[in-house]
XYZ file of C-alpha atoms in Angstrom:
330
model
C 2.235 -6.082 37.955
C 3.000 -2.450 38.936
C 6.303 -0.623 38.480
C 7.010 -1.299 42.148
C 6.574 -4.976 41.407
C 9.262 -4.824 38.717
C 11.708 -3.217 41.111
C 10.870 -5.819 43.747
C 11.512 -8.572 41.184
C 14.886 -7.006 40.354
C 15.963 -6.288 43.915
C 14.990 -9.580 45.516
C 17.876 -11.786 44.289
C 20.468 -9.101 44.812
C 19.049 -8.344 48.224
C 19.714 -11.934 49.182
C 23.285 -11.669 47.834
C 23.934 -8.473 49.795
C 22.437 -9.960 52.964
C 24.579 -13.096 52.660
C 27.707 -11.045 51.971
C 27.064 -8.728 54.900
C 26.383 -11.643 57.230
C 29.571 -13.428 56.106
C 31.736 -10.334 56.548
C 30.156 -9.565 59.911
C 30.857 -13.062 61.165
C 34.508 -12.658 60.119
C 34.704 -9.129 61.556
C 36.223 -7.889 58.297
C 34.831 -4.356 57.538
C 36.942 -3.778 54.365
C 35.619 -6.995 52.856
C 32.114 -5.924 53.907
C 32.487 -2.636 52.055
C 33.877 -4.280 48.902
C 31.164 -6.935 48.800
C 28.393 -4.420 49.445
C 29.743 -2.094 46.750
C 30.064 -4.915 44.232
C 26.545 -6.100 44.970
C 25.214 -2.547 44.578
C 27.018 -2.109 41.245
C 25.701 -5.460 40.013
C 22.188 -4.465 41.061
C 22.405 -1.142 39.219
C 23.752 -2.784 36.035
C 21.121 -5.496 36.081
C 18.388 -2.915 36.675
C 19.638 -0.812 33.764
C 19.703 -3.829 31.453
C 16.218 -4.888 32.488
C 14.879 -1.352 32.088
C 16.452 -1.133 28.637
C 14.833 -4.412 27.680
C 11.428 -3.224 28.901
C 11.743 0.048 26.984
C 12.763 -1.862 23.845
C 9.730 -4.141 24.122
C 7.385 -1.210 24.705
C 8.861 0.588 21.684
C 8.304 -2.544 19.581
C 4.667 -2.713 20.646
C 4.305 1.022 19.955
C 5.727 0.678 16.436
C 3.373 -2.223 15.805
C 0.408 -0.139 16.979
C 1.412 2.576 14.499
C 1.484 -0.018 11.677
C -1.990 -1.164 12.660
C -3.189 2.440 12.724
C -1.821 2.798 9.169
C -3.945 -0.148 8.023
C -1.527 -3.118 8.283
C -4.068 -5.292 10.076
C -2.294 -8.547 9.217
C 0.845 -7.558 11.143
C 1.530 -9.164 14.531
C 3.968 -8.506 17.350
C 5.760 -10.891 19.738
C 7.146 -9.617 23.019
C 8.283 -12.460 25.272
C 9.923 -12.635 28.650
C 7.783 -10.253 30.700
C 4.225 -11.239 31.518
C 2.813 -7.721 31.460
C 4.415 -6.846 28.100
C 3.224 -10.155 26.662
C -0.309 -9.329 27.836
C -0.069 -5.926 26.155
C 1.190 -7.532 22.924
C -1.660 -10.066 23.024
C -4.185 -7.258 23.464
C -2.796 -5.298 20.522
C -2.685 -8.457 18.366
C -6.323 -9.154 19.246
C -7.217 -5.587 18.314
C -5.459 -5.936 14.944
C -7.244 -9.230 14.249
C -10.598 -7.660 15.105
C -9.913 -4.675 12.868
C -8.916 -7.029 10.045
C -12.187 -8.950 10.395
C -14.237 -5.766 10.542
C -12.409 -4.294 7.544
C -12.956 -7.438 5.503
C -16.644 -7.534 6.464
C -17.059 -3.853 5.605
C -15.366 -4.300 2.225
C -17.583 -7.290 1.503
C -20.714 -5.378 2.463
C -19.771 -2.365 0.323
C -18.972 -4.670 -2.600
C -22.337 -6.447 -2.354
C -24.317 -3.216 -2.058
C -22.422 -1.633 -4.957
C -23.014 -4.698 -7.113
C -26.752 -4.625 -6.332
C -26.932 -0.930 -7.266
C -25.672 -1.651 -10.778
C -28.925 -3.219 -12.007
C -31.375 -0.452 -11.013
C -28.985 2.199 -12.314
C -28.780 0.455 -15.665
C -32.589 0.256 -15.851
C -33.001 3.950 -14.977
C -30.431 4.993 -17.565
C -32.182 2.889 -20.195
C -35.549 4.494 -19.542
C -34.017 7.994 -19.484
C -32.335 7.342 -22.828
C -35.656 6.146 -24.317
C -37.527 9.189 -23.000
C -34.856 11.573 -24.285
C -35.097 10.214 -27.797
C -38.854 10.865 -27.960
C -38.967 14.182 -26.102
C -39.414 17.418 -28.051
C -40.070 19.754 -25.101
C -36.772 21.554 -24.277
C -37.697 21.928 -20.602
C -38.471 18.235 -20.145
C -35.420 17.298 -22.195
C -33.228 19.398 -19.908
C -34.679 17.705 -16.853
C -34.051 14.302 -18.356
C -30.466 15.351 -19.037
C -30.071 16.212 -15.353
C -31.387 12.762 -14.395
C -29.005 11.135 -16.855
C -26.070 13.119 -15.483
C -26.864 12.079 -11.908
C -27.153 8.455 -13.023
C -23.699 8.743 -14.608
C -22.311 10.171 -11.375
C -23.856 7.342 -9.362
C -22.483 4.795 -11.845
C -18.934 6.159 -11.388
C -19.404 6.097 -7.615
C -20.571 2.485 -7.717
C -17.578 1.471 -9.847
C -15.198 3.202 -7.437
C -16.809 1.416 -4.508
C -16.488 -1.930 -6.274
C -12.816 -1.318 -7.093
C -12.098 -0.271 -3.526
C -13.927 -3.205 -1.948
C -12.155 -5.697 -4.238
C -8.765 -4.194 -3.449
C -9.346 -4.168 0.312
C -10.605 -7.756 0.223
C -7.569 -8.856 -1.804
C -9.750 -9.808 -4.763
C -8.599 -7.160 -7.221
C -7.595 -8.760 -10.513
C -4.747 -7.004 -12.292
C -3.888 -8.048 -15.827
C -0.235 -8.554 -16.745
C 0.929 -6.564 -19.756
C 3.908 -4.360 -20.454
C 3.365 -0.782 -21.532
C 5.211 2.501 -21.623
C 4.224 4.542 -18.574
C 5.071 7.827 -20.264
C 2.565 7.174 -23.071
C -0.083 6.187 -20.530
C 0.355 9.370 -18.483
C 0.434 11.647 -21.526
C -2.746 10.021 -22.858
C -4.548 10.713 -19.559
C -3.289 14.308 -19.537
C -4.530 14.884 -23.110
C -7.934 13.474 -22.203
C -8.291 15.810 -19.213
C -7.104 19.003 -20.891
C -10.712 19.810 -21.838
C -11.799 19.639 -18.192
C -8.776 21.696 -17.181
C -9.612 24.315 -19.815
C -13.124 24.672 -18.399
C -11.580 25.616 -15.062
C -8.920 27.833 -16.704
C -6.144 25.497 -15.625
C -3.269 24.222 -17.803
C -1.564 20.810 -17.661
C 2.194 20.654 -18.215
C 3.760 17.199 -18.665
C 7.527 16.994 -18.157
C 9.498 13.785 -18.525
C 13.044 12.642 -17.841
C 14.537 9.415 -19.143
C 13.752 7.137 -22.041
C 10.333 5.878 -20.989
C 10.871 2.542 -19.242
C 8.174 -0.108 -19.406
C 6.042 -1.235 -16.487
C 4.189 -4.498 -15.995
C 0.553 -4.304 -14.982
C -2.959 -3.319 -15.970
C -2.766 -0.222 -18.152
C -6.451 0.639 -17.713
C -6.119 0.634 -13.932
C -2.946 2.715 -14.078
C -4.835 5.169 -16.283
C -7.449 5.338 -13.551
C -4.780 6.139 -10.960
C -3.470 9.124 -12.913
C -6.952 10.208 -13.987
C -8.008 10.387 -10.323
C -4.863 12.269 -9.294
C -4.982 14.698 -12.232
C -8.683 15.353 -11.740
C -7.994 16.058 -8.082
C -5.215 18.481 -9.018
C -7.401 20.274 -11.565
C -10.220 20.547 -9.041
C -8.067 22.305 -6.456
C -5.805 24.354 -8.740
C -6.717 28.084 -8.832
C -7.748 29.515 -12.229
C -4.789 30.677 -14.280
C -2.361 28.182 -12.741
C -0.678 25.028 -14.021
C -0.915 21.427 -12.835
C 2.567 19.992 -13.372
C 3.083 16.303 -14.177
C 6.752 15.469 -13.616
C 7.839 11.980 -14.713
C 11.197 10.270 -14.250
C 12.010 6.877 -15.770
C 15.775 6.868 -15.534
C 16.190 3.995 -13.050
C 14.661 0.794 -11.757
C 11.850 2.774 -10.140
C 9.571 5.015 -12.187
C 8.325 8.143 -10.475
C 5.501 10.464 -11.506
C 4.606 13.543 -9.442
C 1.446 15.605 -9.918
C 1.624 19.057 -8.342
C -0.863 21.884 -8.049
C -0.577 25.326 -6.483
C -3.899 25.222 -4.654
C -4.678 25.900 -1.020
C -2.923 22.766 0.206
C -3.902 20.212 2.820
C -3.537 20.809 6.588
C -0.864 18.661 8.184
C -3.409 17.171 10.578
C -5.415 15.841 7.613
C -2.500 14.276 5.675
C -2.473 10.919 7.554
C -6.125 10.363 6.543
C -6.098 11.769 3.029
C -6.162 8.268 1.463
C -8.976 6.961 3.677
C -12.211 6.185 1.864
C -14.964 8.803 2.221
C -12.550 11.208 3.926
C -12.375 14.843 2.875
C -10.159 17.549 4.325
C -12.298 19.744 6.583
C -11.169 23.111 5.198
C -13.346 23.919 2.200
C -13.164 20.566 0.429
C -14.648 20.349 -3.037
C -17.851 18.292 -3.437
C -17.219 14.590 -3.889
C -17.487 11.181 -2.286
C -13.888 11.049 -1.058
C -13.074 7.860 -2.967
C -10.706 8.966 -5.734
C -7.522 9.047 -3.673
C -8.397 5.837 -1.821
C -8.927 4.020 -5.125
C -5.712 5.473 -6.563
C -3.685 4.244 -3.601
C -5.168 0.737 -3.644
C -4.577 0.355 -7.392
C -0.996 1.589 -7.009
C -0.323 -0.865 -4.172
C -1.801 -3.669 -6.295
C 0.957 -2.962 -8.851
C 3.733 -3.148 -6.262
C 4.098 0.625 -6.102
C 3.467 3.400 -3.624
C 1.538 6.669 -3.518
C 2.720 9.500 -1.260
C 1.567 13.048 -0.649
C 3.332 16.236 0.418
C 1.441 19.454 1.013
C 1.811 22.909 2.488
C -1.190 25.067 3.271
C -1.229 28.011 0.885
C 1.411 26.515 -1.443
C -0.228 23.461 -3.000
C -0.082 19.685 -2.974
C 2.116 17.087 -4.659
C 1.166 13.429 -5.112
C 3.965 11.053 -6.097
C 3.416 7.634 -7.669
C 6.299 5.142 -7.685
C 6.165 1.969 -9.757
C 8.808 -0.703 -10.380
C 10.241 -0.651 -13.916
C 9.848 -3.850 -15.921
C 12.637 -3.151 -18.400
C 14.234 -0.183 -20.115
C 12.501 0.693 -23.360
C 14.649 1.033 -26.475
């Protein structure tokens, strides 16, 4: 129904009231009563129209908010907007779109998981043959070429593992072990492991921590992967001679760890998609598959936490991980 149809629906009953009132007053030849009744009917019509318009706007806003949730990846969400046929039809269309996106996302995750799993076997075979050839090769030139092949196999192996982790997480099949560990020790261990890589790029890592190091419940290896991905990303984009700052806070019920670099930053238009798989910011992105941040977010969500980003072009980027504390460490 068009907008004119809505106004016709609103005006019809009150038009009947006004007509009846006018006819009654005219039959009694009572102009003052006619004016009062007509004014009252007009006021009632205006109030009812305002209430109905407010209701319509509220329903449209609800559908709009739901569409934004779907755009953010909450494909299981649904919206209900009853009372107006056209709004209900719009809600049904958006719900159908969300259901279709959920099915397509699940199918895509399943396909990526199957392909990644099938790639494991040939990669393992290639690496085995390369290792055998390297052991028996005395020619430096051939040995160097074999080392290049081995390095590319390693890169493909990491890519396959990232794809498997991502597909499991998106399909809701990610298994997270339950153990308590001190988040501060986990983060500092990752930072120590990556200081060699940072040194190669003339970048320093500075870990700062507030609080007494509360415990978290989860899979320590997967949490290590989260911070390894974020720290590697910070090192990759930090200019030589700068510092990647890891700022941890475990003073409350929520543990927070921020990783900041002073690189070129991310354009505001790219921020909503920065955690999408295979996405890379268009302005001079470093080589890579665009999976590290997507994997980090999914693993964080699997632990009941959140991963946010703030960035300013020319000033750097800050990723913030929040995880629920299990208990306060002594």
